[in-house]
């Protein structure tokens, strides 16, 4: 696989598990920067060590300790998560390939996400919690290589905090959103989401993407 075939946002398999590329830096020996979708563990590797994958209808995978299934036919409702598969953002919107965002409102032509992005209906698919009998497993390239105990743990939010507490945000933390050049404080946290002081809600996992967010002050330090 050649380097020019890899770009930010692509889903890839690495060591039997699904990852997402968040940066490609050709000047480095390990030029592919990515994170594992099930728990956001960050990985540096080469293009030759990954296999590209294009997500499809009925694919099911684990995103930050929760399982979802892609449904291209489902009409979104506020509170649903979407996977942006055909990004064509307008000038004031900030999103790219395979970003996962939460729906705030729905209108005839698009949805508005909790990050104030307007995403047109043809640009995304809906992520339905859980999986169906017809779904195709993509959390692992070969699930037969993964012990059942690990598969059950991978779908548990609780183990994430135990794995590495340094990755968990705290109320009072301050981040810079690099895309909008906004500095904001975390004022509320749920199991999977963070609310900033200016009203923006983002998934906890998004804060680990160093291309988009930078932690500038840790409250619990």
mmCIF file with all atom_site columns, N, CA and C in Angstrom, residues 126-183:
data_model
loop_
_atom_site.group_PDB
_atom_site.id
_atom_site.type_symbol
_atom_site.label_atom_id
_atom_site.label_alt_id
_atom_site.label_comp_id
_atom_site.label_asym_id
_atom_site.label_entity_id
_atom_site.label_seq_id
_atom_site.pdbx_PDB_ins_code
_atom_site.Cartn_x
_atom_site.Cartn_y
_atom_site.Cartn_z
_atom_site.occupancy
_atom_site.B_iso_or_equiv
_atom_site.pdbx_formal_charge
_atom_site.auth_seq_id
_atom_site.auth_comp_id
_atom_site.auth_asym_id
_atom_site.auth_atom_id
_atom_site.pdbx_PDB_model_num
ATOM 1   N N  . UNK A 1 126 ? -26.617 6.951   9.615  1.00 0.00 ? 126 UNK A N  1
ATOM 2   C CA . UNK A 1 126 ? -26.946 6.974   11.041 1.00 0.00 ? 126 UNK A CA 1
ATOM 3   C C  . UNK A 1 126 ? -26.300 5.784   11.741 1.00 0.00 ? 126 UNK A C  1
ATOM 4   N N  . UNK A 1 127 ? -25.824 6.019   12.957 1.00 0.00 ? 127 UNK A N  1
ATOM 5   C CA . UNK A 1 127 ? -25.285 4.955   13.794 1.00 0.00 ? 127 UNK A CA 1
ATOM 6   C C  . UNK A 1 127 ? -26.353 4.544   14.806 1.00 0.00 ? 127 UNK A C  1
ATOM 7   N N  . UNK A 1 128 ? -26.837 3.320   14.666 1.00 0.00 ? 128 UNK A N  1
ATOM 8   C CA . UNK A 1 128 ? -27.880 2.797   15.551 1.00 0.00 ? 128 UNK A CA 1
ATOM 9   C C  . UNK A 1 128 ? -27.218 2.013   16.684 1.00 0.00 ? 128 UNK A C  1
ATOM 10  N N  . UNK A 1 129 ? -27.536 2.291   17.943 1.00 0.00 ? 129 UNK A N  1
ATOM 11  C CA . UNK A 1 129 ? -26.928 1.545   19.050 1.00 0.00 ? 129 UNK A CA 1
ATOM 12  C C  . UNK A 1 129 ? -27.198 0.047   18.952 1.00 0.00 ? 129 UNK A C  1
ATOM 13  N N  . UNK A 1 130 ? -26.187 -0.758  19.271 1.00 0.00 ? 130 UNK A N  1
ATOM 14  C CA . UNK A 1 130 ? -26.322 -2.209  19.230 1.00 0.00 ? 130 UNK A CA 1
ATOM 15  C C  . UNK A 1 130 ? -26.084 -2.763  17.839 1.00 0.00 ? 130 UNK A C  1
ATOM 16  N N  . UNK A 1 131 ? -26.493 -4.017  17.634 1.00 0.00 ? 131 UNK A N  1
ATOM 17  C CA . UNK A 1 131 ? -26.320 -4.643  16.323 1.00 0.00 ? 131 UNK A CA 1
ATOM 18  C C  . UNK A 1 131 ? -27.535 -5.498  15.998 1.00 0.00 ? 131 UNK A C  1
ATOM 19  N N  . UNK A 1 132 ? -27.703 -5.759  14.711 1.00 0.00 ? 132 UNK A N  1
ATOM 20  C CA . UNK A 1 132 ? -28.811 -6.580  14.244 1.00 0.00 ? 132 UNK A CA 1
ATOM 21  C C  . UNK A 1 132 ? -28.289 -7.927  13.763 1.00 0.00 ? 132 UNK A C  1
ATOM 22  N N  . UNK A 1 133 ? -29.202 -8.857  13.520 1.00 0.00 ? 133 UNK A N  1
ATOM 23  C CA . UNK A 1 133 ? -28.799 -10.184 13.058 1.00 0.00 ? 133 UNK A CA 1
ATOM 24  C C  . UNK A 1 133 ? -28.110 -10.126 11.700 1.00 0.00 ? 133 UNK A C  1
ATOM 25  N N  . UNK A 1 134 ? -28.474 -9.144  10.886 1.00 0.00 ? 134 UNK A N  1
ATOM 26  C CA . UNK A 1 134 ? -27.911 -9.045  9.535  1.00 0.00 ? 134 UNK A CA 1
ATOM 27  C C  . UNK A 1 134 ? -26.618 -8.236  9.482  1.00 0.00 ? 134 UNK A C  1
ATOM 28  N N  . UNK A 1 135 ? -26.163 -7.731  10.628 1.00 0.00 ? 135 UNK A N  1
ATOM 29  C CA . UNK A 1 135 ? -25.003 -6.832  10.620 1.00 0.00 ? 135 UNK A CA 1
ATOM 30  C C  . UNK A 1 135 ? -23.698 -7.572  10.342 1.00 0.00 ? 135 UNK A C  1
ATOM 31  N N  . UNK A 1 136 ? -22.748 -6.811  9.815  1.00 0.00 ? 136 UNK A N  1
ATOM 32  C CA . UNK A 1 136 ? -21.429 -7.324  9.470  1.00 0.00 ? 136 UNK A CA 1
ATOM 33  C C  . UNK A 1 136 ? -20.410 -6.791  10.466 1.00 0.00 ? 136 UNK A C  1
ATOM 34  N N  . UNK A 1 137 ? -19.727 -7.681  11.169 1.00 0.00 ? 137 UNK A N  1
ATOM 35  C CA . UNK A 1 137 ? -18.752 -7.276  12.186 1.00 0.00 ? 137 UNK A CA 1
ATOM 36  C C  . UNK A 1 137 ? -17.517 -6.660  11.551 1.00 0.00 ? 137 UNK A C  1
ATOM 37  N N  . UNK A 1 138 ? -17.195 -5.416  11.936 1.00 0.00 ? 138 UNK A N  1
ATOM 38  C CA . UNK A 1 138 ? -15.954 -4.797  11.456 1.00 0.00 ? 138 UNK A CA 1
ATOM 39  C C  . UNK A 1 138 ? -15.097 -4.268  12.604 1.00 0.00 ? 138 UNK A C  1
ATOM 40  N N  . UNK A 1 139 ? -15.510 -4.521  13.846 1.00 0.00 ? 139 UNK A N  1
ATOM 41  C CA . UNK A 1 139 ? -14.659 -4.124  14.965 1.00 0.00 ? 139 UNK A CA 1
ATOM 42  C C  . UNK A 1 139 ? -13.335 -4.876  14.910 1.00 0.00 ? 139 UNK A C  1
ATOM 43  N N  . UNK A 1 140 ? -13.397 -6.087  14.356 1.00 0.00 ? 140 UNK A N  1
ATOM 44  C CA . UNK A 1 140 ? -12.212 -6.933  14.203 1.00 0.00 ? 140 UNK A CA 1
ATOM 45  C C  . UNK A 1 140 ? -12.171 -7.453  12.770 1.00 0.00 ? 140 UNK A C  1
ATOM 46  N N  . UNK A 1 141 ? -10.990 -7.541  12.223 1.00 0.00 ? 141 UNK A N  1
ATOM 47  C CA . UNK A 1 141 ? -10.847 -8.109  10.890 1.00 0.00 ? 141 UNK A CA 1
ATOM 48  C C  . UNK A 1 141 ? -11.268 -9.569  10.899 1.00 0.00 ? 141 UNK A C  1
ATOM 49  N N  . UNK A 1 142 ? -10.868 -10.286 11.948 1.00 0.00 ? 142 UNK A N  1
ATOM 50  C CA . UNK A 1 142 ? -11.275 -11.680 12.142 1.00 0.00 ? 142 UNK A CA 1
ATOM 51  C C  . UNK A 1 142 ? -11.651 -11.854 13.608 1.00 0.00 ? 142 UNK A C  1
ATOM 52  N N  . UNK A 1 143 ? -12.953 -11.851 13.902 1.00 0.00 ? 143 UNK A N  1
ATOM 53  C CA . UNK A 1 143 ? -13.394 -11.931 15.299 1.00 0.00 ? 143 UNK A CA 1
ATOM 54  C C  . UNK A 1 143 ? -13.070 -13.273 15.933 1.00 0.00 ? 143 UNK A C  1
ATOM 55  N N  . UNK A 1 144 ? -12.798 -14.287 15.106 1.00 0.00 ? 144 UNK A N  1
ATOM 56  C CA . UNK A 1 144 ? -12.461 -15.602 15.652 1.00 0.00 ? 144 UNK A CA 1
ATOM 57  C C  . UNK A 1 144 ? -11.105 -15.601 16.354 1.00 0.00 ? 144 UNK A C  1
ATOM 58  N N  . UNK A 1 145 ? -10.309 -14.574 16.094 1.00 0.00 ? 145 UNK A N  1
ATOM 59  C CA . UNK A 1 145 ? -9.005  -14.466 16.747 1.00 0.00 ? 145 UNK A CA 1
ATOM 60  C C  . UNK A 1 145 ? -9.097  -13.754 18.097 1.00 0.00 ? 145 UNK A C  1
ATOM 61  N N  . UNK A 1 146 ? -10.294 -13.262 18.449 1.00 0.00 ? 146 UNK A N  1
ATOM 62  C CA . UNK A 1 146 ? -10.477 -12.490 19.669 1.00 0.00 ? 146 UNK A CA 1
ATOM 63  C C  . UNK A 1 146 ? -11.262 -13.319 20.688 1.00 0.00 ? 146 UNK A C  1
ATOM 64  N N  . UNK A 1 147 ? -10.700 -13.562 21.867 1.00 0.00 ? 147 UNK A N  1
ATOM 65  C CA . UNK A 1 147 ? -11.423 -14.334 22.881 1.00 0.00 ? 147 UNK A CA 1
ATOM 66  C C  . UNK A 1 147 ? -12.750 -13.673 23.252 1.00 0.00 ? 147 UNK A C  1
ATOM 67  N N  . UNK A 1 148 ? -13.737 -14.482 23.590 1.00 0.00 ? 148 UNK A N  1
ATOM 68  C CA . UNK A 1 148 ? -15.060 -13.946 23.920 1.00 0.00 ? 148 UNK A CA 1
ATOM 69  C C  . UNK A 1 148 ? -14.982 -12.975 25.101 1.00 0.00 ? 148 UNK A C  1
ATOM 70  N N  . UNK A 1 149 ? -14.133 -13.265 26.084 1.00 0.00 ? 149 UNK A N  1
ATOM 71  C CA . UNK A 1 149 ? -13.997 -12.386 27.242 1.00 0.00 ? 149 UNK A CA 1
ATOM 72  C C  . UNK A 1 149 ? -13.552 -10.986 26.821 1.00 0.00 ? 149 UNK A C  1
ATOM 73  N N  . UNK A 1 150 ? -12.617 -10.918 25.873 1.00 0.00 ? 150 UNK A N  1
ATOM 74  C CA . UNK A 1 150 ? -12.158 -9.610  25.405 1.00 0.00 ? 150 UNK A CA 1
ATOM 75  C C  . UNK A 1 150 ? -13.261 -8.902  24.633 1.00 0.00 ? 150 UNK A C  1
ATOM 76  N N  . UNK A 1 151 ? -14.017 -9.624  23.813 1.00 0.00 ? 151 UNK A N  1
ATOM 77  C CA . UNK A 1 151 ? -15.088 -9.002  23.040 1.00 0.00 ? 151 UNK A CA 1
ATOM 78  C C  . UNK A 1 151 ? -16.134 -8.377  23.970 1.00 0.00 ? 151 UNK A C  1
ATOM 79  N N  . UNK A 1 152 ? -16.448 -9.049  25.053 1.00 0.00 ? 152 UNK A N  1
ATOM 80  C CA . UNK A 1 152 ? -17.411 -8.508  26.009 1.00 0.00 ? 152 UNK A CA 1
ATOM 81  C C  . UNK A 1 152 ? -16.857 -7.273  26.703 1.00 0.00 ? 152 UNK A C  1
ATOM 82  N N  . UNK A 1 153 ? -15.587 -7.310  27.063 1.00 0.00 ? 153 UNK A N  1
ATOM 83  C CA . UNK A 1 153 ? -14.967 -6.164  27.730 1.00 0.00 ? 153 UNK A CA 1
ATOM 84  C C  . UNK A 1 153 ? -14.872 -4.967  26.803 1.00 0.00 ? 153 UNK A C  1
ATOM 85  N N  . UNK A 1 154 ? -14.600 -5.216  25.522 1.00 0.00 ? 154 UNK A N  1
ATOM 86  C CA . UNK A 1 154 ? -14.457 -4.127  24.563 1.00 0.00 ? 154 UNK A CA 1
ATOM 87  C C  . UNK A 1 154 ? -15.726 -3.296  24.448 1.00 0.00 ? 154 UNK A C  1
ATOM 88  N N  . UNK A 1 155 ? -16.869 -3.888  24.752 1.00 0.00 ? 155 UNK A N  1
ATOM 89  C CA . UNK A 1 155 ? -18.145 -3.183  24.658 1.00 0.00 ? 155 UNK A CA 1
ATOM 90  C C  . UNK A 1 155 ? -18.600 -2.636  26.004 1.00 0.00 ? 155 UNK A C  1
ATOM 91  N N  . UNK A 1 156 ? -17.656 -2.427  26.908 1.00 0.00 ? 156 UNK A N  1
ATOM 92  C CA . UNK A 1 156 ? -17.977 -1.911  28.231 1.00 0.00 ? 156 UNK A CA 1
ATOM 93  C C  . UNK A 1 156 ? -17.306 -0.560  28.440 1.00 0.00 ? 156 UNK A C  1
ATOM 94  N N  . UNK A 1 157 ? -18.103 0.465   28.659 1.00 0.00 ? 157 UNK A N  1
ATOM 95  C CA . UNK A 1 157 ? -17.567 1.799   28.930 1.00 0.00 ? 157 UNK A CA 1
ATOM 96  C C  . UNK A 1 157 ? -16.713 1.802   30.194 1.00 0.00 ? 157 UNK A C  1
ATOM 97  N N  . UNK A 1 158 ? -17.107 1.013   31.184 1.00 0.00 ? 158 UNK A N  1
ATOM 98  C CA . UNK A 1 158 ? -16.482 1.105   32.509 1.00 0.00 ? 158 UNK A CA 1
ATOM 99  C C  . UNK A 1 158 ? -14.989 0.812   32.489 1.00 0.00 ? 158 UNK A C  1
ATOM 100 N N  . UNK A 1 159 ? -14.547 -0.078  31.599 1.00 0.00 ? 159 UNK A N  1
ATOM 101 C CA . UNK A 1 159 ? -13.125 -0.435  31.612 1.00 0.00 ? 159 UNK A CA 1
ATOM 102 C C  . UNK A 1 159 ? -12.246 0.685   31.076 1.00 0.00 ? 159 UNK A C  1
ATOM 103 N N  . UNK A 1 160 ? -12.819 1.638   30.339 1.00 0.00 ? 160 UNK A N  1
ATOM 104 C CA . UNK A 1 160 ? -12.010 2.697   29.746 1.00 0.00 ? 160 UNK A CA 1
ATOM 105 C C  . UNK A 1 160 ? -11.362 3.570   30.808 1.00 0.00 ? 160 UNK A C  1
ATOM 106 N N  . UNK A 1 161 ? -12.130 3.958   31.820 1.00 0.00 ? 161 UNK A N  1
ATOM 107 C CA . UNK A 1 161 ? -11.592 4.802   32.891 1.00 0.00 ? 161 UNK A CA 1
ATOM 108 C C  . UNK A 1 161 ? -10.514 4.072   33.677 1.00 0.00 ? 161 UNK A C  1
ATOM 109 N N  . UNK A 1 162 ? -10.691 2.769   33.838 1.00 0.00 ? 162 UNK A N  1
ATOM 110 C CA . UNK A 1 162 ? -9.709  1.984   34.576 1.00 0.00 ? 162 UNK A CA 1
ATOM 111 C C  . UNK A 1 162 ? -8.411  1.801   33.782 1.00 0.00 ? 162 UNK A C  1
ATOM 112 N N  . UNK A 1 163 ? -8.523  1.857   32.465 1.00 0.00 ? 163 UNK A N  1
ATOM 113 C CA . UNK A 1 163 ? -7.370  1.579   31.605 1.00 0.00 ? 163 UNK A CA 1
ATOM 114 C C  . UNK A 1 163 ? -6.342  2.697   31.663 1.00 0.00 ? 163 UNK A C  1
ATOM 115 N N  . UNK A 1 164 ? -6.781  3.936   31.611 1.00 0.00 ? 164 UNK A N  1
ATOM 116 C CA . UNK A 1 164 ? -5.832  5.056   31.620 1.00 0.00 ? 164 UNK A CA 1
ATOM 117 C C  . UNK A 1 164 ? -6.568  6.321   32.039 1.00 0.00 ? 164 UNK A C  1
ATOM 118 N N  . UNK A 1 165 ? -6.467  6.674   33.309 1.00 0.00 ? 165 UNK A N  1
ATOM 119 C CA . UNK A 1 165 ? -7.205  7.831   33.822 1.00 0.00 ? 165 UNK A CA 1
ATOM 120 C C  . UNK A 1 165 ? -6.672  9.142   33.257 1.00 0.00 ? 165 UNK A C  1
ATOM 121 N N  . UNK A 1 166 ? -5.474  9.139   32.696 1.00 0.00 ? 166 UNK A N  1
ATOM 122 C CA . UNK A 1 166 ? -4.916  10.381  32.159 1.00 0.00 ? 166 UNK A CA 1
ATOM 123 C C  . UNK A 1 166 ? -5.668  10.841  30.915 1.00 0.00 ? 166 UNK A C  1
ATOM 124 N N  . UNK A 1 167 ? -6.439  9.948   30.306 1.00 0.00 ? 167 UNK A N  1
ATOM 125 C CA . UNK A 1 167 ? -7.189  10.309  29.111 1.00 0.00 ? 167 UNK A CA 1
ATOM 126 C C  . UNK A 1 167 ? -8.550  10.904  29.427 1.00 0.00 ? 167 UNK A C  1
ATOM 127 N N  . UNK A 1 168 ? -8.971  10.843  30.708 1.00 0.00 ? 168 UNK A N  1
ATOM 128 C CA . UNK A 1 168 ? -10.307 11.286  31.053 1.00 0.00 ? 168 UNK A CA 1
ATOM 129 C C  . UNK A 1 168 ? -10.341 12.789  31.317 1.00 0.00 ? 168 UNK A C  1
ATOM 130 N N  . UNK A 1 169 ? -11.301 13.507  30.720 1.00 0.00 ? 169 UNK A N  1
ATOM 131 C CA . UNK A 1 169 ? -11.434 14.949  30.988 1.00 0.00 ? 169 UNK A CA 1
ATOM 132 C C  . UNK A 1 169 ? -12.061 15.194  32.351 1.00 0.00 ? 169 UNK A C  1
ATOM 133 N N  . UNK A 1 170 ? -11.859 16.393  32.889 1.00 0.00 ? 170 UNK A N  1
ATOM 134 C CA . UNK A 1 170 ? -12.425 16.787  34.184 1.00 0.00 ? 170 UNK A CA 1
ATOM 135 C C  . UNK A 1 170 ? -13.121 18.134  34.018 1.00 0.00 ? 170 UNK A C  1
ATOM 136 N N  . UNK A 1 171 ? -14.142 18.346  34.835 1.00 0.00 ? 171 UNK A N  1
ATOM 137 C CA . UNK A 1 171 ? -14.759 19.667  34.889 1.00 0.00 ? 171 UNK A CA 1
ATOM 138 C C  . UNK A 1 171 ? -13.687 20.666  35.329 1.00 0.00 ? 171 UNK A C  1
ATOM 139 N N  . UNK A 1 172 ? -13.546 21.742  34.568 1.00 0.00 ? 172 UNK A N  1
ATOM 140 C CA . UNK A 1 172 ? -12.514 22.732  34.843 1.00 0.00 ? 172 UNK A CA 1
ATOM 141 C C  . UNK A 1 172 ? -11.353 22.681  33.869 1.00 0.00 ? 172 UNK A C  1
ATOM 142 N N  . UNK A 1 173 ? -11.224 21.569  33.135 1.00 0.00 ? 173 UNK A N  1
ATOM 143 C CA . UNK A 1 173 ? -10.194 21.500  32.094 1.00 0.00 ? 173 UNK A CA 1
ATOM 144 C C  . UNK A 1 173 ? -10.466 22.549  31.014 1.00 0.00 ? 173 UNK A C  1
ATOM 145 N N  . UNK A 1 174 ? -9.399  23.078  30.428 1.00 0.00 ? 174 UNK A N  1
ATOM 146 C CA . UNK A 1 174 ? -9.542  24.049  29.346 1.00 0.00 ? 174 UNK A CA 1
ATOM 147 C C  . UNK A 1 174 ? -8.876  23.510  28.088 1.00 0.00 ? 174 UNK A C  1
ATOM 148 N N  . UNK A 1 175 ? -9.624  23.551  26.986 1.00 0.00 ? 175 UNK A N  1
ATOM 149 C CA . UNK A 1 175 ? -9.148  23.060  25.695 1.00 0.00 ? 175 UNK A CA 1
ATOM 150 C C  . UNK A 1 175 ? -9.197  24.178  24.667 1.00 0.00 ? 175 UNK A C  1
ATOM 151 N N  . UNK A 1 176 ? -8.327  24.066  23.668 1.00 0.00 ? 176 UNK A N  1
ATOM 152 C CA . UNK A 1 176 ? -8.430  24.899  22.473 1.00 0.00 ? 176 UNK A CA 1
ATOM 153 C C  . UNK A 1 176 ? -8.977  24.034  21.348 1.00 0.00 ? 176 UNK A C  1
ATOM 154 N N  . UNK A 1 177 ? -10.082 24.500  20.756 1.00 0.00 ? 177 UNK A N  1
ATOM 155 C CA . UNK A 1 177 ? -10.608 23.879  19.551 1.00 0.00 ? 177 UNK A CA 1
ATOM 156 C C  . UNK A 1 177 ? -9.850  24.507  18.375 1.00 0.00 ? 177 UNK A C  1
ATOM 157 N N  . UNK A 1 178 ? -8.933  23.760  17.785 1.00 0.00 ? 178 UNK A N  1
ATOM 158 C CA . UNK A 1 178 ? -8.042  24.308  16.768 1.00 0.00 ? 178 UNK A CA 1
ATOM 159 C C  . UNK A 1 178 ? -8.771  24.704  15.493 1.00 0.00 ? 178 UNK A C  1
ATOM 160 N N  . UNK A 1 179 ? -9.901  24.057  15.220 1.00 0.00 ? 179 UNK A N  1
ATOM 161 C CA . UNK A 1 179 ? -10.604 24.355  13.974 1.00 0.00 ? 179 UNK A CA 1
ATOM 162 C C  . UNK A 1 179 ? -11.297 25.713  14.020 1.00 0.00 ? 179 UNK A C  1
ATOM 163 N N  . UNK A 1 180 ? -11.771 26.104  15.201 1.00 0.00 ? 180 UNK A N  1
ATOM 164 C CA . UNK A 1 180 ? -12.440 27.399  15.323 1.00 0.00 ? 180 UNK A CA 1
ATOM 165 C C  . UNK A 1 180 ? -11.615 28.399  16.129 1.00 0.00 ? 180 UNK A C  1
ATOM 166 N N  . UNK A 1 181 ? -10.424 27.945  16.589 1.00 0.00 ? 181 UNK A N  1
ATOM 167 C CA . UNK A 1 181 ? -9.533  28.779  17.391 1.00 0.00 ? 181 UNK A CA 1
ATOM 168 C C  . UNK A 1 181 ? -10.254 29.328  18.619 1.00 0.00 ? 181 UNK A C  1
ATOM 169 N N  . UNK A 1 182 ? -10.984 28.433  19.298 1.00 0.00 ? 182 UNK A N  1
ATOM 170 C CA . UNK A 1 182 ? -11.755 28.800  20.477 1.00 0.00 ? 182 UNK A CA 1
ATOM 171 C C  . UNK A 1 182 ? -11.189 28.110  21.714 1.00 0.00 ? 182 UNK A C  1
ATOM 172 N N  . UNK A 1 183 ? -11.010 28.883  22.787 1.00 0.00 ? 183 UNK A N  1
ATOM 173 C CA . UNK A 1 183 ? -10.574 28.324  24.057 1.00 0.00 ? 183 UNK A CA 1
ATOM 174 C C  . UNK A 1 183 ? -11.787 28.238  24.975 1.00 0.00 ? 183 UNK A C  1
#
